[in-house]
PDB file of C-alpha atoms in Angstrom:
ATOM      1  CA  UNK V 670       0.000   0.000   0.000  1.00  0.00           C
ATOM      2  CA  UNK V 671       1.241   3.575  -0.598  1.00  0.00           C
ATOM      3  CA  UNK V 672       2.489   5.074   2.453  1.00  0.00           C
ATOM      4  CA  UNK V 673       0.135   8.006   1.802  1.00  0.00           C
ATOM      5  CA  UNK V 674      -2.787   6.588   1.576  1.00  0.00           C
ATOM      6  CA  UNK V 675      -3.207   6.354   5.352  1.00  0.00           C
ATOM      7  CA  UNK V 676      -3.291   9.395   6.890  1.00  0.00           C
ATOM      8  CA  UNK V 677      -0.403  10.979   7.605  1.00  0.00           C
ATOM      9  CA  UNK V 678       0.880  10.971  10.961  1.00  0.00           C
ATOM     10  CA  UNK V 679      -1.037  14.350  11.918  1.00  0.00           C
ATOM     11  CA  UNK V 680      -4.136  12.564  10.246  1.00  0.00           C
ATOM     12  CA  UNK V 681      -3.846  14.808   6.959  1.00  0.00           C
ATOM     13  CA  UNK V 682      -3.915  13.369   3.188  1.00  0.00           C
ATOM     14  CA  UNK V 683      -1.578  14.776   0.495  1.00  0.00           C
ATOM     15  CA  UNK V 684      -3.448  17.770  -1.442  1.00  0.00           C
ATOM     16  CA  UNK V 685      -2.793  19.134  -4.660  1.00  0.00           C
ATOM     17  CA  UNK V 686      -2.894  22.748  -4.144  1.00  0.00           C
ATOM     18  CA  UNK V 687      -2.135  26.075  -6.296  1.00  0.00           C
ATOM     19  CA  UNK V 688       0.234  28.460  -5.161  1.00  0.00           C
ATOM     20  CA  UNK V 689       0.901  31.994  -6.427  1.00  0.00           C
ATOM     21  CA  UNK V 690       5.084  32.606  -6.453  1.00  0.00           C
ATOM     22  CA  UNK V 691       6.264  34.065  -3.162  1.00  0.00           C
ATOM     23  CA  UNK V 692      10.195  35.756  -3.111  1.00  0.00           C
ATOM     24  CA  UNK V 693      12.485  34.953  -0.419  1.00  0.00           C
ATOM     25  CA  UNK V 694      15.618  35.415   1.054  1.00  0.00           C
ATOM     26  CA  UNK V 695      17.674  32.285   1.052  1.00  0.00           C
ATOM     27  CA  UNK V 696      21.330  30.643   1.291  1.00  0.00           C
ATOM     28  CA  UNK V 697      22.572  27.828  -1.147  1.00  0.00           C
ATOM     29  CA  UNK V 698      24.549  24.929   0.278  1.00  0.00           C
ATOM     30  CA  UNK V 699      26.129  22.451  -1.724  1.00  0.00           C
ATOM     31  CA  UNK V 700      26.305  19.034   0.787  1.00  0.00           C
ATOM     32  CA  UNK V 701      24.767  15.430   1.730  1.00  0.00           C
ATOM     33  CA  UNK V 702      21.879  13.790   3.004  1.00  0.00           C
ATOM     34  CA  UNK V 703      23.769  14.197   6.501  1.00  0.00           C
ATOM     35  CA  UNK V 704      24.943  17.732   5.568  1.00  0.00           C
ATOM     36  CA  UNK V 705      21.436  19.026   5.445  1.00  0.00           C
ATOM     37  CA  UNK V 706      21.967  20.490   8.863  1.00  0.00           C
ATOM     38  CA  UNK V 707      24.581  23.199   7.783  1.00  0.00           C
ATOM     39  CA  UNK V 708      22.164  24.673   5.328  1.00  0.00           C
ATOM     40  CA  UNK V 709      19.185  24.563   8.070  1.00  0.00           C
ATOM     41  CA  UNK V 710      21.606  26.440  10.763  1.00  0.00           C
ATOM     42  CA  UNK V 711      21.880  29.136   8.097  1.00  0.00           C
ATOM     43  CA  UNK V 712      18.030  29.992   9.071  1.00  0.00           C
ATOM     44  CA  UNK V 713      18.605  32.443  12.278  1.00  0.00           C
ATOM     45  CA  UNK V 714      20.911  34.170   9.977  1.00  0.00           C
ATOM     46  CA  UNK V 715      18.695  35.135   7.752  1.00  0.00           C
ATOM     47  CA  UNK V 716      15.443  36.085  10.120  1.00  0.00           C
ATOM     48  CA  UNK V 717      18.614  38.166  12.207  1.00  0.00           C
ATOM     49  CA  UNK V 718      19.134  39.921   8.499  1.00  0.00           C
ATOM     50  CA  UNK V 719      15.555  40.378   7.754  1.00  0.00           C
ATOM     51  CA  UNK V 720      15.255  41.872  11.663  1.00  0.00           C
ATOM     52  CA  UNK V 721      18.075  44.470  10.900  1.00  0.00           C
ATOM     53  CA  UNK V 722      16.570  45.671   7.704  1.00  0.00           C
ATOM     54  CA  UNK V 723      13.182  45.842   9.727  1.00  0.00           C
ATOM     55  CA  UNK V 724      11.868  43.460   7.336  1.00  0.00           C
ATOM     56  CA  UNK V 725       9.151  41.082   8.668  1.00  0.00           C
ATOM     57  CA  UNK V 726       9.277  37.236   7.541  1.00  0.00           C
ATOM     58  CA  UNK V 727       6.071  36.884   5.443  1.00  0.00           C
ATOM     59  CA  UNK V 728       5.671  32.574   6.141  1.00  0.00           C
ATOM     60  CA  UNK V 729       7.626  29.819   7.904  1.00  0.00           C
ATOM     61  CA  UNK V 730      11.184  28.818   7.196  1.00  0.00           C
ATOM     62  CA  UNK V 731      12.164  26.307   4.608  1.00  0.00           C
ATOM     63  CA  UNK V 732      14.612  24.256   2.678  1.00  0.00           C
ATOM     64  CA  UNK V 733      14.245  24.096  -0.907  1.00  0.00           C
ATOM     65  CA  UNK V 734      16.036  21.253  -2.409  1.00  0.00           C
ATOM     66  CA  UNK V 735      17.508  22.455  -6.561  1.00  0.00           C
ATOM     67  CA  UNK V 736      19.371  19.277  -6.931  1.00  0.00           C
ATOM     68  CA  UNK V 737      19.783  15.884  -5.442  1.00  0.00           C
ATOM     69  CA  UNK V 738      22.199  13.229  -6.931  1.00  0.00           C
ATOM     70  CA  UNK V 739      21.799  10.273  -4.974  1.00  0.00           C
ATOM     71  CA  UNK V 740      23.161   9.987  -1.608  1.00  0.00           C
ATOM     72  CA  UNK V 741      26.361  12.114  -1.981  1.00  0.00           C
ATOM     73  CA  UNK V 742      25.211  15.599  -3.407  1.00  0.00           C
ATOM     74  CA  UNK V 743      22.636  17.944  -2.886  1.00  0.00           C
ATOM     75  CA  UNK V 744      22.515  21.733  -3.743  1.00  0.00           C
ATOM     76  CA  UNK V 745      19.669  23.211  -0.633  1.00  0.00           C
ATOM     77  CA  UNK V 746      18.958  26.602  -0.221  1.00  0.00           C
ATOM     78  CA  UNK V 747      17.425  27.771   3.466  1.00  0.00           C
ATOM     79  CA  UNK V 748      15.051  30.238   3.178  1.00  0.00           C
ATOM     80  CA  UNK V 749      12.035  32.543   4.643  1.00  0.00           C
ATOM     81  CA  UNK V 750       9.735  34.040   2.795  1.00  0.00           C
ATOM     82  CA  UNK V 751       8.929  37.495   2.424  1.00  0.00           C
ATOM     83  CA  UNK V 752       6.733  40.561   1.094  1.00  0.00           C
ATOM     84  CA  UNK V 753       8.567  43.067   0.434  1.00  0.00           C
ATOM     85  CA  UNK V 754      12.451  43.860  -1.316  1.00  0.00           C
ATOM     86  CA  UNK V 755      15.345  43.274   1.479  1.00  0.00           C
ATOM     87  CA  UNK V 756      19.177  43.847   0.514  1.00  0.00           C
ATOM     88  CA  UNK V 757      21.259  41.106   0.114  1.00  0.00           C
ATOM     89  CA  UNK V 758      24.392  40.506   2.165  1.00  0.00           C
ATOM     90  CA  UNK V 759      27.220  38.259   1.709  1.00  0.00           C
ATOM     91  CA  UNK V 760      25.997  34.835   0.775  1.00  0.00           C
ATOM     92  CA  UNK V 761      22.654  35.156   0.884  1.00  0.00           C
ATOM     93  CA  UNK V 762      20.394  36.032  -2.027  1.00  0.00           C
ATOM     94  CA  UNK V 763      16.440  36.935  -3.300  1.00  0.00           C
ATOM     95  CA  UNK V 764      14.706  34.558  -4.752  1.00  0.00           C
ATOM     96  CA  UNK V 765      11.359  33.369  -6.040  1.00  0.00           C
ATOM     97  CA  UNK V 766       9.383  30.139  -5.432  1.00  0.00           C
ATOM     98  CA  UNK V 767       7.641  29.711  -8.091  1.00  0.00           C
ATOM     99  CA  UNK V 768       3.724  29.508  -8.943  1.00  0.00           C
ATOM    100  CA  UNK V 769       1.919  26.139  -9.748  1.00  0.00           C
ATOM    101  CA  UNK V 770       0.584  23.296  -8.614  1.00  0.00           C
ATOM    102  CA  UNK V 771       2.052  21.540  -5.727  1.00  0.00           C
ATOM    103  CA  UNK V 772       1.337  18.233  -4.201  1.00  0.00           C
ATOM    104  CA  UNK V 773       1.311  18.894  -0.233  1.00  0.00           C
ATOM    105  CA  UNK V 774       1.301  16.933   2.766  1.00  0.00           C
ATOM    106  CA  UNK V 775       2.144  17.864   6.344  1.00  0.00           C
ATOM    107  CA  UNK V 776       4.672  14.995   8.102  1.00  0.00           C
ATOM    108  CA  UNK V 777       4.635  14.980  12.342  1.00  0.00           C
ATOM    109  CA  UNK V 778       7.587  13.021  13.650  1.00  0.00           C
ATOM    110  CA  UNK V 779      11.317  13.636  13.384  1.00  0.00           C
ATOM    111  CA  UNK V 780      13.264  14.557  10.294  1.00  0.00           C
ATOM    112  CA  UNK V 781      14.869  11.804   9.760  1.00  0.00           C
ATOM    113  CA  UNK V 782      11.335  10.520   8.046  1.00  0.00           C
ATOM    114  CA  UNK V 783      11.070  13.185   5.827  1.00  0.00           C
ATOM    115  CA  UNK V 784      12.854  11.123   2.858  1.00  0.00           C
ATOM    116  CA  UNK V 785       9.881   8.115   3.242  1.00  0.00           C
ATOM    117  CA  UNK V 786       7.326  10.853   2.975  1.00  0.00           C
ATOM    118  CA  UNK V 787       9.087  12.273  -0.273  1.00  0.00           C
ATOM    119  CA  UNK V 788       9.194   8.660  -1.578  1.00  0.00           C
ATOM    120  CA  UNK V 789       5.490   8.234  -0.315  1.00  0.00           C
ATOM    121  CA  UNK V 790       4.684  11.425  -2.451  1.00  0.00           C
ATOM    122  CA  UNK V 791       6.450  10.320  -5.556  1.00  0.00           C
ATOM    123  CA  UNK V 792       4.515   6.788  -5.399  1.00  0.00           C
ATOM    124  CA  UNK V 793       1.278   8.791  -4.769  1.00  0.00           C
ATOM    125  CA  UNK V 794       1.552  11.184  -7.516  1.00  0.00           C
ATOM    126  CA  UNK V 795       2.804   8.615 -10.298  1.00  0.00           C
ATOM    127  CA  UNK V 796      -0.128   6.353  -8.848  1.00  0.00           C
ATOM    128  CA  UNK V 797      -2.233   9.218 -10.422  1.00  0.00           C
ATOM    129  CA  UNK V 798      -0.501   9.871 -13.235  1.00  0.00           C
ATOM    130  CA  UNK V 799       1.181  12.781 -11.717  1.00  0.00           C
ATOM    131  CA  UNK V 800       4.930  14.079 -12.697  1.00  0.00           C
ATOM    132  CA  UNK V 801       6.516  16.156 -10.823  1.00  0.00           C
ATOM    133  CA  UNK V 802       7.935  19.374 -12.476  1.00  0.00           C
ATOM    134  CA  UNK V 803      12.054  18.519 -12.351  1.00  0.00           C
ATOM    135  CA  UNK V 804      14.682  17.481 -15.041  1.00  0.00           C
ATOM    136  CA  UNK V 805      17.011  14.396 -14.050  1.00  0.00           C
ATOM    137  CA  UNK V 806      18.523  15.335 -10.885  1.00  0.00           C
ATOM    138  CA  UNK V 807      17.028  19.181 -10.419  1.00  0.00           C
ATOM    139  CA  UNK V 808      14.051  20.238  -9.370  1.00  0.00           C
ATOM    140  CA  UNK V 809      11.793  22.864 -10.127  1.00  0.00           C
ATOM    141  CA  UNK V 810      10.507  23.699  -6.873  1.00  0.00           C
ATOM    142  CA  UNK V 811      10.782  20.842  -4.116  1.00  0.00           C
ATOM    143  CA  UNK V 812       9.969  22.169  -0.249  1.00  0.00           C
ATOM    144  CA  UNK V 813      10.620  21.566   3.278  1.00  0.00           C
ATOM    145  CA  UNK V 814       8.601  23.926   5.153  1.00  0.00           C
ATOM    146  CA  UNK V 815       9.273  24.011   9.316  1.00  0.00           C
ATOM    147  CA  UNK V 816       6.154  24.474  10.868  1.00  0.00           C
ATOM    148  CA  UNK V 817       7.233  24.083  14.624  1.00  0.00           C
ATOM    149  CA  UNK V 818      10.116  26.220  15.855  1.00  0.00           C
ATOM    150  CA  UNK V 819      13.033  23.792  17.589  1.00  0.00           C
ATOM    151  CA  UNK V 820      13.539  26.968  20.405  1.00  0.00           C
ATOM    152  CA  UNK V 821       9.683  26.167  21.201  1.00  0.00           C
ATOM    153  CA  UNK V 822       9.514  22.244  20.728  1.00  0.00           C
ATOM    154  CA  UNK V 823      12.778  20.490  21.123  1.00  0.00           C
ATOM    155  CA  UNK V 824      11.816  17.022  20.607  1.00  0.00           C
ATOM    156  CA  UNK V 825      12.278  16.202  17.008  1.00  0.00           C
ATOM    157  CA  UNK V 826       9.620  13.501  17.056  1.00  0.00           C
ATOM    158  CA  UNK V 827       6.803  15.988  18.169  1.00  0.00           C
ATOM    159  CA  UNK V 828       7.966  18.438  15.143  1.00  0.00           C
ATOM    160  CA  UNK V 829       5.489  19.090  11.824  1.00  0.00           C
ATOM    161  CA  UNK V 830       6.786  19.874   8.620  1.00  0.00           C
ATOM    162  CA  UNK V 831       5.346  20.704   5.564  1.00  0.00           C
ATOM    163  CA  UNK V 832       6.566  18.802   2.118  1.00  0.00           C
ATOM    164  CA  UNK V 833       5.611  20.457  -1.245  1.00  0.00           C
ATOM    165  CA  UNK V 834       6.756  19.356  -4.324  1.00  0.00           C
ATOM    166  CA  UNK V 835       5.549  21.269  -7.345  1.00  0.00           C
ATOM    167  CA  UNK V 836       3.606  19.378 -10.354  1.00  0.00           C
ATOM    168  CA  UNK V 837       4.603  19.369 -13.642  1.00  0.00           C
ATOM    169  CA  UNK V 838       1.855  21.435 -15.621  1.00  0.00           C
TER     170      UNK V 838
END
C-alpha cells in the first residue's frame, strides 16, 4: 500500500494545491543527506538579516532542495519568505518560489522521516498519473517547510513539517 494513503501521521492526506510565487531570502549549500543540517543552521541568519533591515518574515522557514544526486550531493537553499524587497548581504540572495501546482502533505515526527514521505509522495503522484515538475537530478521547486520552531519544541519527534513538491503542468 502507498504510504500516503493512510493518513499521515497528523491525520492529513496529500493535497494538490495552487500556489501563487512568493520571493524569499535564502542561502545555497552544496552538501549530503547528513549535511542538510549546515544549510538549516543558516536559518537564524537570515530572520537576524531580515530583523536588521526591519523586514518582517512573510511565512515559515524552509529548505528548498535544486538538486539531489543520490546519496552524496545535494545543492539546498534555506530560506524565509517574504513581502517586500530586502538587501542582500554576503551569501545570501532573493529569490522566487515559483507559482503552480504543488502536491502537499504535512509529516509529524522527526526529520529523519522526511525522505519516506518524499518517496510516499512520488509513489502517490505517479499512482495518479502525476509528474513532478524537475529534469534528471534538479528540481523545479521541491519544499521543506518548518512548521514548529526547535527553540519552542525540542523534541524532534513531536515536530510538523510541511513537504511540497511542485507538479509538472
Amino acid at each position: 500500500m502507498d504510504p500516503l494513503e493512510a493518513p499521515a501521521a497528523d491525520g492529513q492526506q496529500p493535497v494538490v494545491e495552487y500556489r501563487a510565487a512568493r520571493p524569499y531570502l535564502g542561502v545555497v549549500r552544496t552538501v549530503t543527506w547528513t549535511g542538510t543540517a549546515a544549510a538549516a543552521d543558516r536559518i537564524p541568519e537570515l530572520f537576524a538579516h531580515l530583523t536588521a533591515h526591519g523586514v518582517p518574515p512573510a511565512g515559515a522557514p524552509f529548505l528548498r532542495y535544486h538538486r539531489i544526486a543520490g546519496e552524496h550531493e545535494l545543492v539546498v537553499e534555506a530560506g524565509v519568505p517574504v513581502t517586500e524587497p530586502v538587501p542582500r548581504a554576503g551569501e545570501m540572495r532573493v529569490g522566487t518560489l515559483p507559482a503552480g501546482r504543488y502536491l502537499v502533505v504535512v509529516h509529524a515526527g522527526h526529520p529523519d522521516e522526511l525522505v519516506a514521505v518524499a518517496d510516499g509522495m512520488a509513489a502517490h503522484a505517479r499512482d495518479r498519473g502525476w509528474a513532478f515538475d524537475r529534469r534528471g537530478e534538479a528540481w523545479g521547486c521541491r519544499l521543506e517547510t518548518f512548521l514548529t520552531d526547535p527553540r519552542v519544541e525540542p523534541d524532534p519527534r513531536r515536530w510538523r513539517t510541511e513537504v511540497a513538491v511542485r507538479l509538472a503542468d
